């Protein structure tokens, strides 16, 4: 899951239940810890948990030396029904400064909080895909003049 900046710039990775981390692999050169060193390329989540019933991930990141004056970030991330984005939750820095995760498709929330989308590798073919109208994918738009390419012999428009 990555923010506007892209992969490796505070992108969240969930490679397995045991391997969850934030990537700073290509973070800007001016992003420095308080001692002027660069953040680790992979900063692991500590004491993380996953609740599949609510699609909620919780975890903690600790900084030593501090990062922007903060020693600890507590995360709660609520994922969309289709896991396409993070639509709720927050990051709490040092148990006081709270930044919300916001639905990236909500125009009301365009200017506030953190917006994360799931990275999906590009397809190798048109088949197996659905194309909908609009600037961004919304599950609700499937079936409103959407184009479905199931296989070479199964292609249709859904109304």
Short mmCIF file of N, CA and C in Angstrom, two decimals:
data_model
loop_
_atom_site.label_atom_id
_atom_site.label_comp_id
_atom_site.label_asym_id
_atom_site.label_seq_id
_atom_site.Cartn_x
_atom_site.Cartn_y
_atom_site.Cartn_z
N UNK A 1 0.85 -1.17 0.00
CA UNK A 1 0.00 0.00 0.00
C UNK A 1 0.89 1.22 0.00
N UNK A 2 0.60 2.14 -0.90
CA UNK A 2 1.50 3.28 -1.05
C UNK A 2 0.73 4.59 -1.06
N UNK A 3 1.38 5.66 -0.58
CA UNK A 3 0.77 6.98 -0.62
C UNK A 3 1.04 7.65 -1.96
N UNK A 4 0.68 8.90 -2.07
CA UNK A 4 0.85 9.67 -3.31
C UNK A 4 2.28 9.61 -3.83
N UNK A 5 3.26 9.59 -2.94
CA UNK A 5 4.66 9.61 -3.34
C UNK A 5 5.12 8.35 -4.05
N UNK A 6 4.49 7.22 -3.78
CA UNK A 6 4.83 5.98 -4.46
C UNK A 6 5.52 4.97 -3.56
N UNK A 7 5.91 3.85 -4.15
CA UNK A 7 6.56 2.78 -3.41
C UNK A 7 7.91 3.24 -2.86
N UNK A 8 8.19 2.86 -1.63
CA UNK A 8 9.47 3.18 -1.01
C UNK A 8 9.51 4.55 -0.36
N UNK A 9 8.39 5.26 -0.40
CA UNK A 9 8.29 6.57 0.26
C UNK A 9 7.15 6.47 1.28
N UNK A 10 7.44 5.83 2.40
CA UNK A 10 6.46 5.55 3.47
C UNK A 10 5.37 4.60 2.96
N UNK A 11 5.74 3.65 2.11
CA UNK A 11 4.78 2.66 1.66
C UNK A 11 4.72 1.52 2.69
N UNK A 12 3.53 1.00 2.89
CA UNK A 12 3.31 -0.07 3.87
C UNK A 12 3.30 -1.41 3.14
N UNK A 13 4.08 -2.36 3.65
CA UNK A 13 4.24 -3.67 3.02
C UNK A 13 3.81 -4.76 3.99
N UNK A 14 3.02 -5.68 3.48
CA UNK A 14 2.53 -6.80 4.27
C UNK A 14 2.90 -8.07 3.52
N UNK A 15 4.20 -8.40 3.55
CA UNK A 15 4.71 -9.53 2.78
C UNK A 15 4.26 -10.87 3.34
N UNK A 16 4.05 -10.94 4.65
CA UNK A 16 3.51 -12.12 5.31
C UNK A 16 3.03 -11.67 6.68
N UNK A 17 2.40 -12.58 7.43
CA UNK A 17 1.94 -12.20 8.77
C UNK A 17 3.09 -11.81 9.68
N UNK A 18 4.28 -12.34 9.41
CA UNK A 18 5.45 -12.04 10.23
C UNK A 18 6.30 -10.90 9.66
N UNK A 19 6.08 -10.52 8.42
CA UNK A 19 6.93 -9.54 7.75
C UNK A 19 6.11 -8.35 7.27
N UNK A 20 5.88 -7.41 8.19
CA UNK A 20 5.12 -6.20 7.90
C UNK A 20 6.00 -5.01 8.22
N UNK A 21 6.10 -4.06 7.29
CA UNK A 21 7.04 -2.97 7.49
C UNK A 21 6.65 -1.75 6.67
N UNK A 22 7.29 -0.63 6.98
CA UNK A 22 7.18 0.60 6.20
C UNK A 22 8.48 0.74 5.42
N UNK A 23 8.36 1.04 4.15
CA UNK A 23 9.55 1.20 3.31
C UNK A 23 9.90 2.67 3.14
N UNK A 24 11.18 2.94 3.37
CA UNK A 24 11.78 4.25 3.11
C UNK A 24 12.90 4.09 2.08
N UNK A 25 12.82 3.04 1.26
CA UNK A 25 13.90 2.69 0.34
C UNK A 25 14.26 3.81 -0.63
N UNK A 26 13.31 4.59 -1.06
CA UNK A 26 13.59 5.68 -1.99
C UNK A 26 13.07 7.01 -1.45
N UNK A 27 13.07 7.13 -0.13
CA UNK A 27 12.64 8.39 0.49
C UNK A 27 13.55 9.53 0.08
N UNK A 28 13.02 10.74 0.02
CA UNK A 28 13.86 11.89 -0.34
C UNK A 28 15.10 11.99 0.54
N UNK A 29 16.18 12.47 -0.02
CA UNK A 29 17.47 12.56 0.69
C UNK A 29 17.39 13.45 1.93
N UNK A 30 16.46 14.41 1.94
CA UNK A 30 16.37 15.30 3.09
C UNK A 30 15.54 14.72 4.24
N UNK A 31 14.99 13.52 4.08
CA UNK A 31 14.28 12.87 5.19
C UNK A 31 15.32 12.25 6.11
N UNK A 32 15.47 12.81 7.27
CA UNK A 32 16.51 12.40 8.21
C UNK A 32 15.94 12.19 9.60
N UNK A 33 16.55 11.26 10.32
CA UNK A 33 16.24 11.10 11.73
C UNK A 33 16.85 12.28 12.48
N UNK A 34 16.49 12.42 13.74
CA UNK A 34 16.94 13.59 14.49
C UNK A 34 18.47 13.65 14.65
N UNK A 35 19.16 12.53 14.48
CA UNK A 35 20.63 12.56 14.55
C UNK A 35 21.25 12.77 13.15
N UNK A 36 20.40 13.08 12.14
CA UNK A 36 20.78 13.35 10.76
C UNK A 36 21.06 12.09 9.94
N UNK A 37 20.88 10.90 10.50
CA UNK A 37 21.03 9.66 9.73
C UNK A 37 19.74 9.42 8.93
N UNK A 38 19.85 8.56 7.92
CA UNK A 38 18.68 8.22 7.09
C UNK A 38 17.86 7.13 7.76
N UNK A 39 16.54 7.15 7.56
CA UNK A 39 15.74 6.05 8.12
C UNK A 39 16.09 4.73 7.42
N UNK A 40 15.89 3.63 8.12
CA UNK A 40 16.12 2.32 7.53
C UNK A 40 15.25 2.15 6.29
N UNK A 41 15.72 1.41 5.31
CA UNK A 41 14.93 1.14 4.12
C UNK A 41 13.66 0.36 4.47
N UNK A 42 13.76 -0.53 5.47
CA UNK A 42 12.61 -1.32 5.94
C UNK A 42 12.47 -1.12 7.44
N UNK A 43 11.43 -0.40 7.84
CA UNK A 43 11.18 -0.17 9.26
C UNK A 43 10.04 -1.10 9.68
N UNK A 44 10.34 -2.13 10.49
CA UNK A 44 9.32 -3.13 10.82
C UNK A 44 8.25 -2.61 11.79
N UNK A 45 7.04 -3.14 11.60
CA UNK A 45 5.99 -2.92 12.59
C UNK A 45 6.26 -3.86 13.76
N UNK A 46 6.14 -3.36 14.96
CA UNK A 46 6.32 -4.16 16.17
C UNK A 46 4.96 -4.50 16.76
N UNK A 47 4.88 -5.64 17.43
CA UNK A 47 3.66 -6.07 18.11
C UNK A 47 2.41 -5.81 17.26
N UNK A 48 2.47 -6.24 16.01
CA UNK A 48 1.34 -6.00 15.13
C UNK A 48 0.30 -7.11 15.23
N UNK A 49 -0.93 -6.75 14.86
CA UNK A 49 -2.04 -7.70 14.88
C UNK A 49 -2.95 -7.43 13.70
N UNK A 50 -3.71 -8.45 13.35
CA UNK A 50 -4.65 -8.37 12.23
C UNK A 50 -5.99 -8.92 12.68
N UNK A 51 -7.06 -8.15 12.47
CA UNK A 51 -8.42 -8.59 12.78
C UNK A 51 -9.17 -8.73 11.46
N UNK A 52 -9.32 -9.96 10.93
CA UNK A 52 -9.96 -10.12 9.63
C UNK A 52 -11.44 -9.72 9.64
N UNK A 53 -12.12 -9.84 10.77
CA UNK A 53 -13.54 -9.49 10.83
C UNK A 53 -13.77 -8.01 10.54
N UNK A 54 -12.85 -7.17 11.00
CA UNK A 54 -12.99 -5.72 10.77
C UNK A 54 -11.99 -5.19 9.75
N UNK A 55 -11.16 -6.07 9.19
CA UNK A 55 -10.11 -5.71 8.23
C UNK A 55 -9.19 -4.63 8.83
N UNK A 56 -8.82 -4.82 10.10
CA UNK A 56 -8.02 -3.82 10.82
C UNK A 56 -6.66 -4.36 11.20
N UNK A 57 -5.62 -3.62 10.81
CA UNK A 57 -4.25 -3.92 11.17
C UNK A 57 -3.83 -2.90 12.23
N UNK A 58 -3.15 -3.40 13.26
CA UNK A 58 -2.59 -2.52 14.28
C UNK A 58 -1.12 -2.87 14.45
N UNK A 59 -0.31 -1.85 14.63
CA UNK A 59 1.12 -2.08 14.82
C UNK A 59 1.78 -0.82 15.35
N UNK A 60 3.03 -0.98 15.73
CA UNK A 60 3.79 0.12 16.31
C UNK A 60 5.14 0.22 15.63
N UNK A 61 5.63 1.44 15.48
CA UNK A 61 6.97 1.69 14.99
C UNK A 61 7.68 2.52 16.05
N UNK A 62 8.90 2.13 16.39
CA UNK A 62 9.69 2.88 17.37
C UNK A 62 10.93 3.43 16.70
N UNK A 63 11.25 4.67 17.05
CA UNK A 63 12.39 5.36 16.45
C UNK A 63 13.43 5.66 17.52
N UNK A 64 14.66 5.22 17.26
CA UNK A 64 15.79 5.55 18.12
C UNK A 64 17.02 5.61 17.21
N UNK A 65 17.44 6.78 16.84
CA UNK A 65 17.03 8.10 17.32
C UNK A 65 15.63 8.49 16.83
N UNK A 66 15.10 9.55 17.41
CA UNK A 66 13.76 10.02 17.06
C UNK A 66 13.68 10.44 15.59
N UNK A 67 12.45 10.43 15.08
CA UNK A 67 12.17 10.89 13.73
C UNK A 67 11.20 12.07 13.84
N UNK A 68 11.62 13.23 13.42
CA UNK A 68 10.82 14.46 13.54
C UNK A 68 10.37 14.70 14.98
N UNK A 69 11.25 14.38 15.92
CA UNK A 69 10.95 14.59 17.33
C UNK A 69 10.10 13.51 17.97
N UNK A 70 9.71 12.50 17.19
CA UNK A 70 8.85 11.43 17.70
C UNK A 70 9.63 10.15 17.94
N UNK A 71 9.29 9.48 19.02
CA UNK A 71 9.92 8.20 19.35
C UNK A 71 9.04 7.01 18.95
N UNK A 72 7.71 7.20 18.94
CA UNK A 72 6.81 6.07 18.71
C UNK A 72 5.63 6.49 17.85
N UNK A 73 5.29 5.62 16.89
CA UNK A 73 4.10 5.81 16.07
C UNK A 73 3.23 4.57 16.23
N UNK A 74 1.98 4.77 16.64
CA UNK A 74 1.01 3.68 16.76
C UNK A 74 0.05 3.76 15.58
N UNK A 75 -0.07 2.64 14.87
CA UNK A 75 -0.88 2.57 13.66
C UNK A 75 -2.15 1.75 13.89
N UNK A 76 -3.23 2.25 13.33
CA UNK A 76 -4.45 1.46 13.14
C UNK A 76 -4.90 1.74 11.71
N UNK A 77 -4.97 0.68 10.90
CA UNK A 77 -5.35 0.82 9.49
C UNK A 77 -6.57 -0.05 9.23
N UNK A 78 -7.61 0.56 8.70
CA UNK A 78 -8.83 -0.15 8.33
C UNK A 78 -8.86 -0.21 6.80
N UNK A 79 -8.96 -1.42 6.27
CA UNK A 79 -8.89 -1.62 4.83
C UNK A 79 -10.29 -1.69 4.21
N UNK A 80 -10.39 -1.24 2.96
CA UNK A 80 -11.64 -1.31 2.20
C UNK A 80 -12.08 -2.76 2.07
N UNK A 81 -13.36 -2.96 1.83
CA UNK A 81 -13.91 -4.31 1.68
C UNK A 81 -13.14 -5.12 0.65
N UNK A 82 -12.70 -4.49 -0.44
CA UNK A 82 -11.98 -5.20 -1.50
C UNK A 82 -10.46 -5.08 -1.37
N UNK A 83 -9.99 -4.52 -0.25
CA UNK A 83 -8.56 -4.34 0.04
C UNK A 83 -7.85 -3.45 -0.98
N UNK A 84 -8.59 -2.59 -1.66
CA UNK A 84 -7.99 -1.69 -2.65
C UNK A 84 -7.32 -0.48 -2.02
N UNK A 85 -7.66 -0.18 -0.76
CA UNK A 85 -7.10 1.00 -0.12
C UNK A 85 -7.26 0.92 1.39
N UNK A 86 -6.63 1.85 2.07
CA UNK A 86 -6.83 2.03 3.51
C UNK A 86 -7.85 3.15 3.64
N UNK A 87 -8.98 2.88 4.30
CA UNK A 87 -10.09 3.82 4.33
C UNK A 87 -10.38 4.40 5.72
N UNK A 88 -9.66 3.94 6.72
CA UNK A 88 -9.90 4.45 8.07
C UNK A 88 -8.75 4.12 8.98
N UNK A 89 -8.88 4.59 10.22
CA UNK A 89 -7.83 4.40 11.21
C UNK A 89 -6.99 5.65 11.34
N UNK A 90 -5.80 5.49 11.94
CA UNK A 90 -4.96 6.67 12.17
C UNK A 90 -3.55 6.24 12.55
N UNK A 91 -2.66 7.23 12.54
CA UNK A 91 -1.31 7.10 13.08
C UNK A 91 -1.24 8.08 14.25
N UNK A 92 -0.83 7.57 15.40
CA UNK A 92 -0.69 8.43 16.57
C UNK A 92 0.78 8.50 16.93
N UNK A 93 1.34 9.70 16.86
CA UNK A 93 2.76 9.92 17.17
C UNK A 93 2.91 10.28 18.64
N UNK A 94 3.76 9.52 19.33
CA UNK A 94 4.04 9.75 20.75
C UNK A 94 2.77 9.92 21.58
N UNK A 95 1.76 9.14 21.26
CA UNK A 95 0.50 9.05 22.01
C UNK A 95 -0.26 10.37 22.09
N UNK A 96 -0.01 11.31 21.14
CA UNK A 96 -0.75 12.55 21.22
C UNK A 96 -1.15 13.13 19.86
N UNK A 97 -0.25 13.14 18.90
CA UNK A 97 -0.51 13.76 17.60
C UNK A 97 -1.14 12.72 16.67
N UNK A 98 -2.43 12.88 16.35
CA UNK A 98 -3.18 11.89 15.58
C UNK A 98 -3.39 12.38 14.15
N UNK A 99 -3.02 11.53 13.18
CA UNK A 99 -3.25 11.80 11.76
C UNK A 99 -4.13 10.69 11.22
N UNK A 100 -5.32 11.02 10.66
CA UNK A 100 -6.23 9.98 10.19
C UNK A 100 -5.84 9.42 8.83
N UNK A 101 -6.20 8.16 8.59
CA UNK A 101 -6.19 7.58 7.25
C UNK A 101 -7.55 7.90 6.66
N UNK A 102 -7.59 8.31 5.40
CA UNK A 102 -8.84 8.71 4.76
C UNK A 102 -9.08 7.91 3.50
N UNK A 103 -10.34 7.77 3.14
CA UNK A 103 -10.73 7.11 1.91
C UNK A 103 -10.16 7.91 0.74
N UNK A 104 -9.28 7.32 -0.08
CA UNK A 104 -8.66 8.08 -1.16
C UNK A 104 -9.62 8.51 -2.26
N UNK A 105 -10.82 7.95 -2.31
CA UNK A 105 -11.78 8.30 -3.36
C UNK A 105 -12.82 9.30 -2.89
N UNK A 106 -12.73 9.73 -1.65
CA UNK A 106 -13.72 10.66 -1.12
C UNK A 106 -13.28 12.09 -1.37
N UNK A 107 -14.03 12.86 -2.20
CA UNK A 107 -13.64 14.24 -2.46
C UNK A 107 -13.67 15.10 -1.19
N UNK A 108 -14.51 14.74 -0.22
CA UNK A 108 -14.58 15.51 1.02
C UNK A 108 -13.30 15.37 1.84
N UNK A 109 -12.55 14.30 1.63
CA UNK A 109 -11.36 14.04 2.43
C UNK A 109 -10.07 14.26 1.64
N UNK A 110 -10.17 14.91 0.49
CA UNK A 110 -9.01 15.04 -0.39
C UNK A 110 -7.86 15.81 0.25
N UNK A 111 -8.14 16.72 1.13
CA UNK A 111 -7.09 17.57 1.70
C UNK A 111 -6.66 17.19 3.10
N UNK A 112 -7.30 16.21 3.72
CA UNK A 112 -6.95 15.89 5.09
C UNK A 112 -6.43 14.46 5.20
N UNK A 113 -5.54 14.24 6.08
CA UNK A 113 -5.11 12.90 6.41
C UNK A 113 -4.22 12.22 5.39
N UNK A 114 -4.09 10.90 5.58
CA UNK A 114 -3.24 10.04 4.76
C UNK A 114 -4.09 9.25 3.79
N UNK A 115 -3.63 9.12 2.56
CA UNK A 115 -4.36 8.41 1.51
C UNK A 115 -3.46 7.31 0.96
N UNK A 116 -3.87 6.05 1.11
CA UNK A 116 -3.06 4.92 0.66
C UNK A 116 -3.87 4.02 -0.25
N UNK A 117 -3.26 3.62 -1.37
CA UNK A 117 -3.84 2.69 -2.32
C UNK A 117 -3.02 1.41 -2.34
N UNK A 118 -3.66 0.32 -2.73
CA UNK A 118 -2.94 -0.94 -2.88
C UNK A 118 -2.27 -0.98 -4.23
N UNK A 119 -1.01 -1.35 -4.24
CA UNK A 119 -0.30 -1.51 -5.51
C UNK A 119 -0.68 -2.86 -6.10
N UNK A 120 -1.11 -2.80 -7.33
CA UNK A 120 -1.45 -4.02 -8.06
C UNK A 120 -0.59 -4.03 -9.32
N UNK A 121 0.18 -5.09 -9.54
CA UNK A 121 1.01 -5.14 -10.74
C UNK A 121 0.16 -5.00 -12.00
N UNK A 122 0.68 -4.38 -13.04
CA UNK A 122 -0.10 -4.22 -14.27
C UNK A 122 -0.41 -5.58 -14.90
N UNK A 123 -1.56 -5.69 -15.54
CA UNK A 123 -1.93 -6.97 -16.16
C UNK A 123 -1.06 -7.26 -17.38
N UNK A 124 -1.00 -8.54 -17.72
CA UNK A 124 -0.25 -8.95 -18.90
C UNK A 124 -1.14 -9.05 -20.13
N UNK A 125 -2.46 -8.91 -19.92
CA UNK A 125 -3.42 -9.03 -21.00
C UNK A 125 -4.69 -8.29 -20.61
N UNK A 126 -5.52 -7.99 -21.57
CA UNK A 126 -6.81 -7.37 -21.31
C UNK A 126 -7.76 -8.38 -20.64
N UNK A 127 -7.52 -9.67 -20.86
CA UNK A 127 -8.44 -10.69 -20.35
C UNK A 127 -8.26 -10.90 -18.85
N UNK A 128 -9.40 -11.05 -18.19
CA UNK A 128 -9.41 -11.15 -16.74
C UNK A 128 -9.64 -9.80 -16.09
N UNK A 129 -9.96 -8.78 -16.91
CA UNK A 129 -10.13 -7.44 -16.39
C UNK A 129 -11.52 -6.88 -16.63
N UNK A 130 -11.83 -5.85 -15.85
CA UNK A 130 -13.08 -5.10 -15.99
C UNK A 130 -12.70 -3.63 -16.09
N UNK A 131 -13.30 -2.94 -17.04
CA UNK A 131 -13.03 -1.53 -17.23
C UNK A 131 -14.31 -0.76 -16.92
N UNK A 132 -14.18 0.24 -16.05
CA UNK A 132 -15.34 1.02 -15.64
C UNK A 132 -15.16 2.47 -16.07
N UNK A 133 -16.25 3.25 -16.01
CA UNK A 133 -16.18 4.67 -16.32
C UNK A 133 -15.66 5.43 -15.11
N UNK A 134 -14.90 6.49 -15.37
CA UNK A 134 -14.45 7.36 -14.29
C UNK A 134 -12.95 7.39 -14.14
N UNK A 135 -12.45 8.36 -13.36
CA UNK A 135 -11.01 8.54 -13.21
C UNK A 135 -10.34 7.56 -12.25
N UNK A 136 -11.13 6.86 -11.43
CA UNK A 136 -10.56 5.92 -10.46
C UNK A 136 -11.51 4.76 -10.29
N UNK A 137 -10.96 3.61 -9.91
CA UNK A 137 -11.79 2.43 -9.73
C UNK A 137 -12.70 2.57 -8.52
N UNK A 138 -13.96 2.23 -8.71
CA UNK A 138 -14.93 2.12 -7.62
C UNK A 138 -15.72 0.85 -7.88
N UNK A 139 -15.75 -0.05 -6.93
CA UNK A 139 -16.45 -1.32 -7.12
C UNK A 139 -17.91 -1.09 -7.51
N UNK A 140 -18.53 -0.06 -6.94
CA UNK A 140 -19.94 0.21 -7.22
C UNK A 140 -20.18 0.56 -8.69
N UNK A 141 -19.15 0.96 -9.42
CA UNK A 141 -19.30 1.34 -10.82
C UNK A 141 -19.34 0.12 -11.76
N UNK A 142 -18.97 -1.05 -11.27
CA UNK A 142 -19.09 -2.24 -12.11
C UNK A 142 -20.56 -2.50 -12.36
N UNK A 143 -20.91 -2.73 -13.61
CA UNK A 143 -22.30 -2.96 -13.97
C UNK A 143 -23.00 -1.72 -14.49
N UNK A 144 -22.29 -0.59 -14.54
CA UNK A 144 -22.85 0.64 -15.10
C UNK A 144 -22.07 0.92 -16.38
N UNK A 145 -22.47 0.23 -17.45
CA UNK A 145 -21.77 0.30 -18.74
C UNK A 145 -20.30 -0.05 -18.56
N UNK A 146 -20.03 -1.11 -17.82
CA UNK A 146 -18.66 -1.57 -17.64
C UNK A 146 -18.34 -2.65 -18.67
N UNK A 147 -17.09 -2.69 -19.08
CA UNK A 147 -16.64 -3.65 -20.10
C UNK A 147 -15.91 -4.79 -19.39
N UNK A 148 -16.34 -6.01 -19.68
CA UNK A 148 -15.79 -7.20 -19.04
C UNK A 148 -15.11 -8.07 -20.09
N UNK A 149 -13.84 -8.39 -19.83
CA UNK A 149 -13.06 -9.25 -20.72
C UNK A 149 -12.63 -10.46 -19.91
N UNK A 150 -13.50 -11.47 -19.86
CA UNK A 150 -13.23 -12.66 -19.06
C UNK A 150 -12.22 -13.55 -19.76
N UNK A 151 -12.44 -13.78 -21.04
CA UNK A 151 -11.56 -14.60 -21.88
C UNK A 151 -11.79 -14.18 -23.33
N UNK A 152 -11.00 -14.70 -24.25
CA UNK A 152 -11.15 -14.30 -25.66
C UNK A 152 -12.57 -14.51 -26.17
N UNK A 153 -13.24 -15.56 -25.69
CA UNK A 153 -14.58 -15.85 -26.18
C UNK A 153 -15.68 -15.41 -25.20
N UNK A 154 -15.33 -14.69 -24.14
CA UNK A 154 -16.32 -14.20 -23.18
C UNK A 154 -16.00 -12.73 -22.87
N UNK A 155 -16.62 -11.84 -23.68
CA UNK A 155 -16.45 -10.40 -23.49
C UNK A 155 -17.85 -9.77 -23.60
N UNK A 156 -18.14 -8.83 -22.69
CA UNK A 156 -19.47 -8.23 -22.70
C UNK A 156 -19.46 -6.87 -22.01
N UNK A 157 -20.56 -6.12 -22.24
CA UNK A 157 -20.81 -4.86 -21.55
C UNK A 157 -21.90 -5.14 -20.54
N UNK A 158 -21.70 -4.68 -19.32
CA UNK A 158 -22.69 -4.88 -18.27
C UNK A 158 -23.39 -3.57 -17.97
N UNK A 159 -24.73 -3.62 -17.96
CA UNK A 159 -25.55 -2.46 -17.59
C UNK A 159 -26.24 -2.77 -16.30
#
